[in-house]
PDB file of N, CA, C and O in Angstrom:
ATOM      1  N   MET A1475      73.912  95.853 128.510  1.00 50.00           N
ATOM      2  CA  MET A1475      73.207  95.965 127.251  1.00 50.00           C
ATOM      3  C   MET A1475      74.002  95.198 126.188  1.00 50.00           C
ATOM      4  O   MET A1475      75.176  95.428 126.007  1.00 50.00           O
ATOM      5  N   THR A1476      73.335  94.315 125.507  1.00 56.00           N
ATOM      6  CA  THR A1476      74.006  93.543 124.464  1.00 56.00           C
ATOM      7  C   THR A1476      73.999  94.308 123.150  1.00 56.00           C
ATOM      8  O   THR A1476      73.281  95.287 122.985  1.00 56.00           O
ATOM      9  N   ARG A1477      74.799  93.845 122.232  1.00 59.00           N
ATOM     10  CA  ARG A1477      74.856  94.484 120.907  1.00 59.00           C
ATOM     11  C   ARG A1477      73.483  94.481 120.254  1.00 59.00           C
ATOM     12  O   ARG A1477      73.068  95.451 119.643  1.00 59.00           O
ATOM     13  N   ARG A1478      72.772  93.394 120.412  1.00 62.00           N
ATOM     14  CA  ARG A1478      71.446  93.292 119.801  1.00 62.00           C
ATOM     15  C   ARG A1478      70.502  94.356 120.360  1.00 62.00           C
ATOM     16  O   ARG A1478      69.708  94.936 119.640  1.00 62.00           O
ATOM     17  N   ASP A1479      70.594  94.628 121.669  1.00 65.00           N
ATOM     18  CA  ASP A1479      69.748  95.656 122.279  1.00 65.00           C
ATOM     19  C   ASP A1479      70.055  97.043 121.724  1.00 65.00           C
ATOM     20  O   ASP A1479      69.164  97.853 121.533  1.00 65.00           O
ATOM     21  N   ARG A1480      71.319  97.326 121.473  1.00 69.00           N
ATOM     22  CA  ARG A1480      71.698  98.649 120.967  1.00 69.00           C
ATOM     23  C   ARG A1480      71.203  98.867 119.544  1.00 69.00           C
ATOM     24  O   ARG A1480      71.038  99.999 119.113  1.00 69.00           O
ATOM     25  N   ASP A1481      70.968  97.794 118.811  1.00 73.00           N
ATOM     26  CA  ASP A1481      70.512  97.921 117.437  1.00 73.00           C
ATOM     27  C   ASP A1481      68.993  98.088 117.318  1.00 73.00           C
ATOM     28  O   ASP A1481      68.497  98.352 116.234  1.00 73.00           O
ATOM     29  N   ALA A1482      68.276  97.931 118.412  1.00 75.00           N
ATOM     30  CA  ALA A1482      66.817  98.064 118.377  1.00 75.00           C
ATOM     31  C   ALA A1482      66.451  99.534 118.193  1.00 75.00           C
ATOM     32  O   ALA A1482      66.993 100.416 118.858  1.00 75.00           O
ATOM     33  N   ARG A1483      65.541  99.786 117.266  1.00 76.00           N
ATOM     34  CA  ARG A1483      65.069 101.156 117.041  1.00 76.00           C
ATOM     35  C   ARG A1483      63.836 101.395 117.885  1.00 76.00           C
ATOM     36  O   ARG A1483      62.904 100.593 117.879  1.00 76.00           O
ATOM     37  N   VAL A1484      63.836 102.480 118.592  1.00 79.00           N
ATOM     38  CA  VAL A1484      62.683 102.896 119.381  1.00 79.00           C
ATOM     39  C   VAL A1484      62.300 104.281 118.903  1.00 79.00           C
ATOM     40  O   VAL A1484      63.161 105.140 118.716  1.00 79.00           O
ATOM     41  N   SER A1485      61.020 104.485 118.679  1.00 75.00           N
ATOM     42  CA  SER A1485      60.592 105.810 118.239  1.00 75.00           C
ATOM     43  C   SER A1485      59.413 106.275 119.074  1.00 75.00           C
ATOM     44  O   SER A1485      58.660 105.466 119.612  1.00 75.00           O
ATOM     45  N   SER A1486      59.288 107.578 119.167  1.00 79.00           N
ATOM     46  CA  SER A1486      58.134 108.166 119.846  1.00 79.00           C
ATOM     47  C   SER A1486      57.646 109.337 119.003  1.00 79.00           C
ATOM     48  O   SER A1486      58.438 110.012 118.340  1.00 79.00           O
ATOM     49  N   ARG A1487      56.346 109.527 119.014  1.00 81.00           N
ATOM     50  CA  ARG A1487      55.733 110.617 118.260  1.00 81.00           C
ATOM     51  C   ARG A1487      54.580 111.176 119.067  1.00 81.00           C
ATOM     52  O   ARG A1487      53.968 110.461 119.846  1.00 81.00           O
ATOM     53  N   VAL A1488      54.274 112.440 118.845  1.00 88.00           N
ATOM     54  CA  VAL A1488      53.100 113.058 119.431  1.00 88.00           C
ATOM     55  C   VAL A1488      52.063 113.174 118.329  1.00 88.00           C
ATOM     56  O   VAL A1488      52.328 113.763 117.278  1.00 88.00           O
ATOM     57  N   ILE A1489      50.913 112.566 118.555  1.00 87.00           N
ATOM     58  CA  ILE A1489      49.849 112.558 117.552  1.00 87.00           C
ATOM     59  C   ILE A1489      48.566 113.030 118.218  1.00 87.00           C
ATOM     60  O   ILE A1489      48.219 112.555 119.301  1.00 87.00           O
ATOM     61  N   GLU A1490      47.876 113.951 117.583  1.00 89.00           N
ATOM     62  CA  GLU A1490      46.590 114.397 118.108  1.00 89.00           C
ATOM     63  C   GLU A1490      45.475 113.542 117.539  1.00 89.00           C
ATOM     64  O   GLU A1490      45.526 113.147 116.379  1.00 89.00           O
ATOM     65  N   GLY A1491      44.507 113.246 118.353  1.00 92.00           N
ATOM     66  CA  GLY A1491      43.365 112.458 117.919  1.00 92.00           C
ATOM     67  C   GLY A1491      43.079 111.346 118.899  1.00 92.00           C
ATOM     68  O   GLY A1491      43.740 111.213 119.934  1.00 92.00           O
ATOM     69  N   PRO A1492      42.105 110.523 118.575  1.00 95.00           N
ATOM     70  CA  PRO A1492      41.748 109.418 119.464  1.00 95.00           C
ATOM     71  C   PRO A1492      42.920 108.444 119.637  1.00 95.00           C
ATOM     72  O   PRO A1492      43.559 108.044 118.657  1.00 95.00           O
ATOM     73  N   ALA A1493      43.195 108.069 120.876  1.00 92.00           N
ATOM     74  CA  ALA A1493      44.335 107.199 121.180  1.00 92.00           C
ATOM     75  C   ALA A1493      44.222 105.851 120.474  1.00 92.00           C
ATOM     76  O   ALA A1493      45.207 105.336 119.938  1.00 92.00           O
ATOM     77  N   ARG A1494      43.038 105.269 120.455  1.00 94.00           N
ATOM     78  CA  ARG A1494      42.863 103.948 119.835  1.00 94.00           C
ATOM     79  C   ARG A1494      43.276 103.981 118.367  1.00 94.00           C
ATOM     80  O   ARG A1494      44.051 103.152 117.895  1.00 94.00           O
ATOM     81  N   ARG A1495      42.789 104.937 117.630  1.00 95.00           N
ATOM     82  CA  ARG A1495      43.094 105.045 116.205  1.00 95.00           C
ATOM     83  C   ARG A1495      44.578 105.338 115.990  1.00 95.00           C
ATOM     84  O   ARG A1495      45.218 104.744 115.129  1.00 95.00           O
ATOM     85  N   ALA A1496      45.144 106.263 116.770  1.00 94.00           N
ATOM     86  CA  ALA A1496      46.556 106.619 116.614  1.00 94.00           C
ATOM     87  C   ALA A1496      47.460 105.422 116.880  1.00 94.00           C
ATOM     88  O   ALA A1496      48.424 105.179 116.146  1.00 94.00           O
ATOM     89  N   LEU A1497      47.167 104.640 117.910  1.00 93.00           N
ATOM     90  CA  LEU A1497      48.001 103.480 118.241  1.00 93.00           C
ATOM     91  C   LEU A1497      47.844 102.365 117.219  1.00 93.00           C
ATOM     92  O   LEU A1497      48.816 101.701 116.852  1.00 93.00           O
ATOM     93  N   LEU A1498      46.640 102.146 116.733  1.00 94.00           N
ATOM     94  CA  LEU A1498      46.449 101.122 115.697  1.00 94.00           C
ATOM     95  C   LEU A1498      47.148 101.521 114.405  1.00 94.00           C
ATOM     96  O   LEU A1498      47.734 100.674 113.728  1.00 94.00           O
ATOM     97  N   ASP A1499      47.122 102.803 114.067  1.00 94.00           N
ATOM     98  CA  ASP A1499      47.844 103.274 112.882  1.00 94.00           C
ATOM     99  C   ASP A1499      49.349 103.071 113.051  1.00 94.00           C
ATOM    100  O   ASP A1499      50.035 102.622 112.136  1.00 94.00           O
ATOM    101  N   ALA A1500      49.868 103.399 114.233  1.00 90.00           N
ATOM    102  CA  ALA A1500      51.297 103.223 114.496  1.00 90.00           C
ATOM    103  C   ALA A1500      51.678 101.748 114.465  1.00 90.00           C
ATOM    104  O   ALA A1500      52.757 101.376 113.996  1.00 90.00           O
ATOM    105  N   ALA A1501      50.800 100.888 114.936  1.00 92.00           N
ATOM    106  CA  ALA A1501      51.076  99.450 114.975  1.00 92.00           C
ATOM    107  C   ALA A1501      51.197  98.854 113.574  1.00 92.00           C
ATOM    108  O   ALA A1501      51.864  97.833 113.392  1.00 92.00           O
ATOM    109  N   SER A1502      50.604  99.499 112.588  1.00 93.00           N
ATOM    110  CA  SER A1502      50.649  98.951 111.231  1.00 93.00           C
ATOM    111  C   SER A1502      52.065  98.945 110.660  1.00 93.00           C
ATOM    112  O   SER A1502      52.368  98.181 109.749  1.00 93.00           O
ATOM    113  N   ALA A1503      52.949  99.788 111.216  1.00 89.00           N
ATOM    114  CA  ALA A1503      54.335  99.833 110.738  1.00 89.00           C
ATOM    115  C   ALA A1503      55.323  99.362 111.806  1.00 89.00           C
ATOM    116  O   ALA A1503      56.520  99.564 111.675  1.00 89.00           O
ATOM    117  N   ALA A1504      54.823  98.720 112.858  1.00 90.00           N
ATOM    118  CA  ALA A1504      55.679  98.329 113.985  1.00 90.00           C
ATOM    119  C   ALA A1504      55.880  96.819 114.039  1.00 90.00           C
ATOM    120  O   ALA A1504      55.041  96.051 113.568  1.00 90.00           O
ATOM    121  N   ASP A1505      56.999  96.423 114.636  1.00 91.00           N
ATOM    122  CA  ASP A1505      57.243  95.006 114.919  1.00 91.00           C
ATOM    123  C   ASP A1505      56.667  94.621 116.271  1.00 91.00           C
ATOM    124  O   ASP A1505      56.349  93.466 116.514  1.00 91.00           O
ATOM    125  N   LEU A1506      56.555  95.600 117.168  1.00 92.00           N
ATOM    126  CA  LEU A1506      56.021  95.390 118.515  1.00 92.00           C
ATOM    127  C   LEU A1506      55.451  96.700 119.021  1.00 92.00           C
ATOM    128  O   LEU A1506      56.086  97.751 118.890  1.00 92.00           O
ATOM    129  N   LEU A1507      54.264  96.645 119.604  1.00 93.00           N
ATOM    130  CA  LEU A1507      53.649  97.815 120.215  1.00 93.00           C
ATOM    131  C   LEU A1507      53.684  97.612 121.723  1.00 93.00           C
ATOM    132  O   LEU A1507      53.196  96.605 122.226  1.00 93.00           O
ATOM    133  N   VAL A1508      54.288  98.560 122.443  1.00 91.00           N
ATOM    134  CA  VAL A1508      54.397  98.472 123.897  1.00 91.00           C
ATOM    135  C   VAL A1508      53.493  99.532 124.509  1.00 91.00           C
ATOM    136  O   VAL A1508      53.603 100.713 124.186  1.00 91.00           O
ATOM    137  N   VAL A1509      52.577  99.088 125.382  1.00 91.00           N
ATOM    138  CA  VAL A1509      51.665 100.002 126.053  1.00 91.00           C
ATOM    139  C   VAL A1509      51.732  99.745 127.558  1.00 91.00           C
ATOM    140  O   VAL A1509      52.110  98.661 127.996  1.00 91.00           O
ATOM    141  N   GLY A1510      51.380 100.735 128.330  1.00 89.00           N
ATOM    142  CA  GLY A1510      51.406 100.614 129.779  1.00 89.00           C
ATOM    143  C   GLY A1510      50.035 100.275 130.331  1.00 89.00           C
ATOM    144  O   GLY A1510      49.014 100.397 129.655  1.00 89.00           O
ATOM    145  N   ALA A1511      50.027  99.840 131.578  1.00 86.00           N
ATOM    146  CA  ALA A1511      48.772  99.556 132.277  1.00 86.00           C
ATOM    147  C   ALA A1511      48.998  99.814 133.758  1.00 86.00           C
ATOM    148  O   ALA A1511      50.077  99.551 134.286  1.00 86.00           O
ATOM    149  N   ARG A1512      47.980 100.337 134.407  1.00 79.00           N
ATOM    150  CA  ARG A1512      48.064 100.580 135.847  1.00 79.00           C
ATOM    151  C   ARG A1512      47.311  99.493 136.593  1.00 79.00           C
ATOM    152  O   ARG A1512      46.321  98.959 136.111  1.00 79.00           O
ATOM    153  N   ARG A1513      47.802  99.210 137.778  1.00 75.00           N
ATOM    154  CA  ARG A1513      47.061  98.309 138.657  1.00 75.00           C
ATOM    155  C   ARG A1513      46.014  99.158 139.367  1.00 75.00           C
ATOM    156  O   ARG A1513      46.279 100.277 139.780  1.00 75.00           O
ATOM    157  N   ARG A1514      44.819  98.632 139.479  1.00 73.00           N
ATOM    158  CA  ARG A1514      43.747  99.392 140.122  1.00 73.00           C
ATOM    159  C   ARG A1514      43.568  98.930 141.559  1.00 73.00           C
ATOM    160  O   ARG A1514      43.638  97.735 141.844  1.00 73.00           O
ATOM    161  N   GLN A1515      43.324  99.879 142.422  1.00 75.00           N
ATOM    162  CA  GLN A1515      43.147  99.583 143.846  1.00 75.00           C
ATOM    163  C   GLN A1515      42.008  98.584 144.042  1.00 75.00           C
ATOM    164  O   GLN A1515      40.939  98.727 143.466  1.00 75.00           O
ATOM    165  N   GLY A1516      42.264  97.567 144.845  1.00 72.00           N
ATOM    166  CA  GLY A1516      41.221  96.609 145.185  1.00 72.00           C
ATOM    167  C   GLY A1516      40.972  95.536 144.150  1.00 72.00           C
ATOM    168  O   GLY A1516      40.076  94.714 144.309  1.00 72.00           O
ATOM    169  N   HIS A1517      41.729  95.519 143.056  1.00 71.00           N
ATOM    170  CA  HIS A1517      41.557  94.509 142.013  1.00 71.00           C
ATOM    171  C   HIS A1517      42.873  93.756 141.842  1.00 71.00           C
ATOM    172  O   HIS A1517      43.903  94.365 141.589  1.00 71.00           O
ATOM    173  N   PRO A1518      42.840  92.444 141.942  1.00 74.00           N
ATOM    174  CA  PRO A1518      44.077  91.692 141.709  1.00 74.00           C
ATOM    175  C   PRO A1518      44.443  91.692 140.224  1.00 74.00           C
ATOM    176  O   PRO A1518      43.566  91.715 139.356  1.00 74.00           O
ATOM    177  N   GLY A1519      45.723  91.695 139.934  1.00 72.00           N
ATOM    178  CA  GLY A1519      46.174  91.642 138.540  1.00 72.00           C
ATOM    179  C   GLY A1519      45.935  92.953 137.825  1.00 72.00           C
ATOM    180  O   GLY A1519      45.621  93.976 138.431  1.00 72.00           O
ATOM    181  N   LEU A1520      46.089  92.915 136.518  1.00 73.00           N
ATOM    182  CA  LEU A1520      45.872  94.108 135.695  1.00 73.00           C
ATOM    183  C   LEU A1520      44.429  94.143 135.216  1.00 73.00           C
ATOM    184  O   LEU A1520      43.872  93.128 134.816  1.00 73.00           O
ATOM    185  N   GLN A1521      43.861  95.318 135.223  1.00 76.00           N
ATOM    186  CA  GLN A1521      42.540  95.533 134.656  1.00 76.00           C
ATOM    187  C   GLN A1521      42.740  96.356 133.394  1.00 76.00           C
ATOM    188  O   GLN A1521      43.120  97.516 133.461  1.00 76.00           O
ATOM    189  N   LEU A1522      42.546  95.750 132.237  1.00 83.00           N
ATOM    190  CA  LEU A1522      42.784  96.461 130.982  1.00 83.00           C
ATOM    191  C   LEU A1522      41.658  97.439 130.701  1.00 83.00           C
ATOM    192  O   LEU A1522      40.488  97.134 130.887  1.00 83.00           O
ATOM    193  N   GLY A1523      42.045  98.603 130.221  1.00 87.00           N
ATOM    194  CA  GLY A1523      41.071  99.600 129.821  1.00 87.00           C
ATOM    195  C   GLY A1523      40.591  99.335 128.400  1.00 87.00           C
ATOM    196  O   GLY A1523      41.026  98.384 127.726  1.00 87.00           O
ATOM    197  N   LEU A1524      39.710 100.174 127.918  1.00 91.00           N
ATOM    198  CA  LEU A1524      39.122  99.997 126.587  1.00 91.00           C
ATOM    199  C   LEU A1524      40.168 100.049 125.476  1.00 91.00           C
ATOM    200  O   LEU A1524      40.111  99.279 124.514  1.00 91.00           O
ATOM    201  N   ILE A1525      41.135 100.955 125.597  1.00 93.00           N
ATOM    202  CA  ILE A1525      42.134 101.107 124.535  1.00 93.00           C
ATOM    203  C   ILE A1525      43.050  99.895 124.484  1.00 93.00           C
ATOM    204  O   ILE A1525      43.280  99.315 123.422  1.00 93.00           O
ATOM    205  N   ASN A1526      43.589  99.467 125.632  1.00 93.00           N
ATOM    206  CA  ASN A1526      44.455  98.286 125.637  1.00 93.00           C
ATOM    207  C   ASN A1526      43.712  97.046 125.155  1.00 93.00           C
ATOM    208  O   ASN A1526      44.259  96.218 124.427  1.00 93.00           O
ATOM    209  N   HIS A1527      42.468  96.923 125.550  1.00 93.00           N
ATOM    210  CA  HIS A1527      41.665  95.782 125.109  1.00 93.00           C
ATOM    211  C   HIS A1527      41.518  95.789 123.583  1.00 93.00           C
ATOM    212  O   HIS A1527      41.683  94.759 122.920  1.00 93.00           O
ATOM    213  N   ALA A1528      41.231  96.950 123.010  1.00 95.00           N
ATOM    214  CA  ALA A1528      41.089  97.062 121.554  1.00 95.00           C
ATOM    215  C   ALA A1528      42.411  96.754 120.849  1.00 95.00           C
ATOM    216  O   ALA A1528      42.425  96.078 119.813  1.00 95.00           O
ATOM    217  N   LEU A1529      43.527  97.240 121.414  1.00 95.00           N
ATOM    218  CA  LEU A1529      44.827  96.979 120.797  1.00 95.00           C
ATOM    219  C   LEU A1529      45.149  95.492 120.792  1.00 95.00           C
ATOM    220  O   LEU A1529      45.657  94.960 119.802  1.00 95.00           O
ATOM    221  N   LEU A1530      44.879  94.807 121.885  1.00 94.00           N
ATOM    222  CA  LEU A1530      45.162  93.370 121.954  1.00 94.00           C
ATOM    223  C   LEU A1530      44.363  92.586 120.915  1.00 94.00           C
ATOM    224  O   LEU A1530      44.826  91.581 120.398  1.00 94.00           O
ATOM    225  N   HIS A1531      43.168  93.057 120.599  1.00 95.00           N
ATOM    226  CA  HIS A1531      42.317  92.338 119.644  1.00 95.00           C
ATOM    227  C   HIS A1531      42.505  92.759 118.195  1.00 95.00           C
ATOM    228  O   HIS A1531      42.245  91.965 117.291  1.00 95.00           O
ATOM    229  N   HIS A1532      42.955  93.996 117.953  1.00 96.00           N
ATOM    230  CA  HIS A1532      42.962  94.511 116.582  1.00 96.00           C
ATOM    231  C   HIS A1532      44.320  94.929 116.035  1.00 96.00           C
ATOM    232  O   HIS A1532      44.423  95.214 114.839  1.00 96.00           O
ATOM    233  N   ALA A1533      45.348  94.992 116.866  1.00 96.00           N
ATOM    234  CA  ALA A1533      46.662  95.427 116.366  1.00 96.00           C
ATOM    235  C   ALA A1533      47.233  94.388 115.411  1.00 96.00           C
ATOM    236  O   ALA A1533      47.128  93.186 115.657  1.00 96.00           O
ATOM    237  N   PRO A1534      47.852  94.837 114.320  1.00 96.00           N
ATOM    238  CA  PRO A1534      48.413  93.917 113.344  1.00 96.00           C
ATOM    239  C   PRO A1534      49.797  93.380 113.740  1.00 96.00           C
ATOM    240  O   PRO A1534      50.403  92.636 112.977  1.00 96.00           O
ATOM    241  N   CYS A1535      50.287  93.767 114.915  1.00 96.00           N
ATOM    242  CA  CYS A1535      51.588  93.298 115.393  1.00 96.00           C
ATOM    243  C   CYS A1535      51.420  92.832 116.844  1.00 96.00           C
ATOM    244  O   CYS A1535      50.387  93.106 117.466  1.00 96.00           O
ATOM    245  N   PRO A1536      52.409  92.151 117.390  1.00 97.00           N
ATOM    246  CA  PRO A1536      52.323  91.769 118.807  1.00 97.00           C
ATOM    247  C   PRO A1536      52.237  93.004 119.709  1.00 97.00           C
ATOM    248  O   PRO A1536      52.794  94.055 119.390  1.00 97.00           O
ATOM    249  N   VAL A1537      51.529  92.849 120.832  1.00 96.00           N
ATOM    250  CA  VAL A1537      51.358  93.927 121.784  1.00 96.00           C
ATOM    251  C   VAL A1537      51.892  93.468 123.139  1.00 96.00           C
ATOM    252  O   VAL A1537      51.539  92.384 123.604  1.00 96.00           O
ATOM    253  N   ALA A1538      52.755  94.277 123.759  1.00 94.00           N
ATOM    254  CA  ALA A1538      53.253  94.008 125.105  1.00 94.00           C
ATOM    255  C   ALA A1538      52.601  95.003 126.051  1.00 94.00           C
ATOM    256  O   ALA A1538      52.730  96.210 125.859  1.00 94.00           O
ATOM    257  N   VAL A1539      51.877  94.479 127.046  1.00 92.00           N
ATOM    258  CA  VAL A1539      51.260  95.334 128.062  1.00 92.00           C
ATOM    259  C   VAL A1539      52.165  95.279 129.292  1.00 92.00           C
ATOM    260  O   VAL A1539      52.346  94.230 129.890  1.00 92.00           O
ATOM    261  N   VAL A1540      52.759  96.427 129.626  1.00 90.00           N
ATOM    262  CA  VAL A1540      53.740  96.499 130.710  1.00 90.00           C
ATOM    263  C   VAL A1540      53.100  97.206 131.906  1.00 90.00           C
ATOM    264  O   VAL A1540      52.664  98.358 131.784  1.00 90.00           O
ATOM    265  N   PRO A1541      53.012  96.526 133.057  1.00 85.00           N
ATOM    266  CA  PRO A1541      52.389  97.158 134.218  1.00 85.00           C
ATOM    267  C   PRO A1541      53.258  98.250 134.822  1.00 85.00           C
ATOM    268  O   PRO A1541      54.480  98.195 134.765  1.00 85.00           O
ATOM    269  N   GLN A1542      52.593  99.253 135.386  1.00 77.00           N
ATOM    270  CA  GLN A1542      53.300 100.314 136.100  1.00 77.00           C
ATOM    271  C   GLN A1542      53.771  99.727 137.422  1.00 77.00           C
ATOM    272  O   GLN A1542      53.052  98.994 138.089  1.00 77.00           O
ATOM    273  N   ILE A1543      55.006 100.046 137.769  1.00 71.00           N
ATOM    274  CA  ILE A1543      55.561  99.500 139.025  1.00 71.00           C
ATOM    275  C   ILE A1543      55.359 100.489 140.135  1.00 71.00           C
ATOM    276  O   ILE A1543      55.440 101.647 139.999  1.00 71.00           O
TER     277      ILE A1543
END
């Protein structure tokens, strides 16, 4: 881990309500929004769900979609 990595702030919160709205609200104060994605059986590559698709199009910050290993 480099010094720069140790200085990165990571936060987590529990918010009740629709996931799309909660994540877009959180993205308004973020430098990067990281979300997960699952690989679906029988489909090559990642198949984005409705929420990830909306975040990629509407988030005010960069979005990283990280596949589940």
